Coordinates of C-alpha atoms in Angstrom, one line a residue:
M39 CA 20.6 -114.6 83.1
L40 CA 22.4 -112.2 85.6
C41 CA 24.7 -110.6 82.9
Q42 CA 22.7 -107.4 82.0
P43 CA 21.6 -106.5 85.5
L44 CA 25.4 -106.7 86.6
G45 CA 26.4 -104.6 83.7
F46 CA 27.9 -107.3 81.7
P47 CA 26.9 -108.0 77.9
R48 CA 24.2 -110.6 77.4
W49 CA 25.7 -114.0 76.7
P50 CA 24.1 -116.8 74.8
S51 CA 22.0 -119.3 76.5
V52 CA 20.3 -122.4 75.6
E53 CA 16.9 -123.4 76.9
A54 CA 16.5 -127.2 77.0
G55 CA 12.7 -127.3 77.5
S56 CA 10.9 -129.7 79.8
F57 CA 13.1 -132.5 81.3
T58 CA 12.2 -136.2 80.4
G59 CA 14.4 -139.1 81.2
R60 CA 16.7 -140.2 83.8
N61 CA 19.9 -138.1 83.0
R62 CA 19.6 -134.5 83.0
V63 CA 23.1 -133.9 81.6
D64 CA 22.5 -136.0 78.7
Y65 CA 19.1 -134.4 78.1
K66 CA 20.7 -131.0 78.2
A67 CA 23.5 -132.0 76.0
K68 CA 21.2 -132.7 73.2
A69 CA 19.8 -129.1 73.4
V70 CA 23.3 -127.7 73.7
G71 CA 24.3 -129.9 70.6
A72 CA 21.6 -128.7 68.4
Y73 CA 22.5 -125.1 69.3
L74 CA 26.1 -125.6 68.4
D75 CA 25.5 -127.4 65.3
Q76 CA 24.5 -124.2 64.0
S77 CA 27.8 -122.5 65.0
P78 CA 30.3 -124.8 66.4
R79 CA 32.7 -123.2 68.9
P80 CA 34.1 -123.7 72.4
F81 CA 31.6 -123.2 75.2
A82 CA 31.1 -122.8 78.8
W83 CA 28.4 -124.9 80.4
V84 CA 27.4 -123.6 83.9
D85 CA 24.9 -125.8 85.6
D86 CA 24.3 -127.4 89.0
D87 CA 23.4 -130.8 87.5
V88 CA 27.1 -131.2 85.7
R89 CA 29.8 -132.7 87.5
P90 CA 33.2 -131.6 86.1
G91 CA 35.0 -134.5 87.9
R92 CA 32.9 -137.2 86.5
S93 CA 32.7 -138.4 82.9
N94 CA 30.2 -136.3 81.0
R95 CA 30.1 -138.5 77.8
A96 CA 27.3 -136.6 76.3
V97 CA 29.2 -133.2 76.7
A98 CA 32.5 -134.7 75.4
E99 CA 30.7 -136.1 72.3
L100 CA 29.9 -132.7 71.1
G101 CA 33.6 -132.7 70.0
L102 CA 34.4 -129.1 71.1
E103 CA 36.4 -127.6 73.5
Y104 CA 34.5 -126.6 76.8
I105 CA 34.6 -125.9 80.4
L106 CA 32.0 -127.3 82.9
I107 CA 31.1 -125.2 86.1
S108 CA 29.0 -126.8 88.7
P109 CA 28.1 -124.2 91.2
G110 CA 26.7 -125.3 94.6
R111 CA 22.9 -125.3 94.7
Y112 CA 23.1 -123.2 97.9
V113 CA 26.3 -121.2 97.2
G114 CA 26.1 -120.1 93.5
L115 CA 29.0 -119.0 91.4
T116 CA 32.1 -118.3 93.3
L117 CA 34.9 -116.0 92.5
G118 CA 36.9 -119.2 91.5
H119 CA 34.3 -120.1 89.0
V120 CA 34.3 -116.5 87.5
G121 CA 38.2 -116.7 87.2
A122 CA 38.0 -120.0 85.7
L123 CA 35.4 -118.9 83.0
L124 CA 37.4 -115.6 82.3
E125 CA 40.7 -117.8 81.9
F126 CA 38.8 -120.2 79.4
A127 CA 37.5 -117.3 77.4
T128 CA 40.8 -115.6 77.2
R129 CA 42.5 -119.0 76.0
Q130 CA 39.7 -119.0 73.3
G131 CA 40.7 -115.5 72.1
G132 CA 38.1 -113.9 73.9
T133 CA 38.8 -111.1 76.4
A134 CA 38.7 -111.1 80.1
A135 CA 38.4 -107.3 80.2
H136 CA 35.3 -105.6 81.7
R137 CA 34.9 -101.9 82.4
R138 CA 32.1 -100.0 83.7

């Protein structure tokens, strides 16, 4: 959502709609899965509801390579998060280069 104001290209995002149920990650994984069914590919999931250290069965069940980033609610993305995202993109054949 901040890509264009910061000078980066717009990256795809998925809107999950209104939350219903008990597990936000499983609920969002259904929306991500529906999006990726159309064009399966590795993905980055940045969301303060996900916990990379915990088992995220619904995310793993999508069967694609992924990275989970869980920014602190009061801190946001850190340089470490950005570095991890760029490293993941580079491993997938993307580019970590950005020039203004």
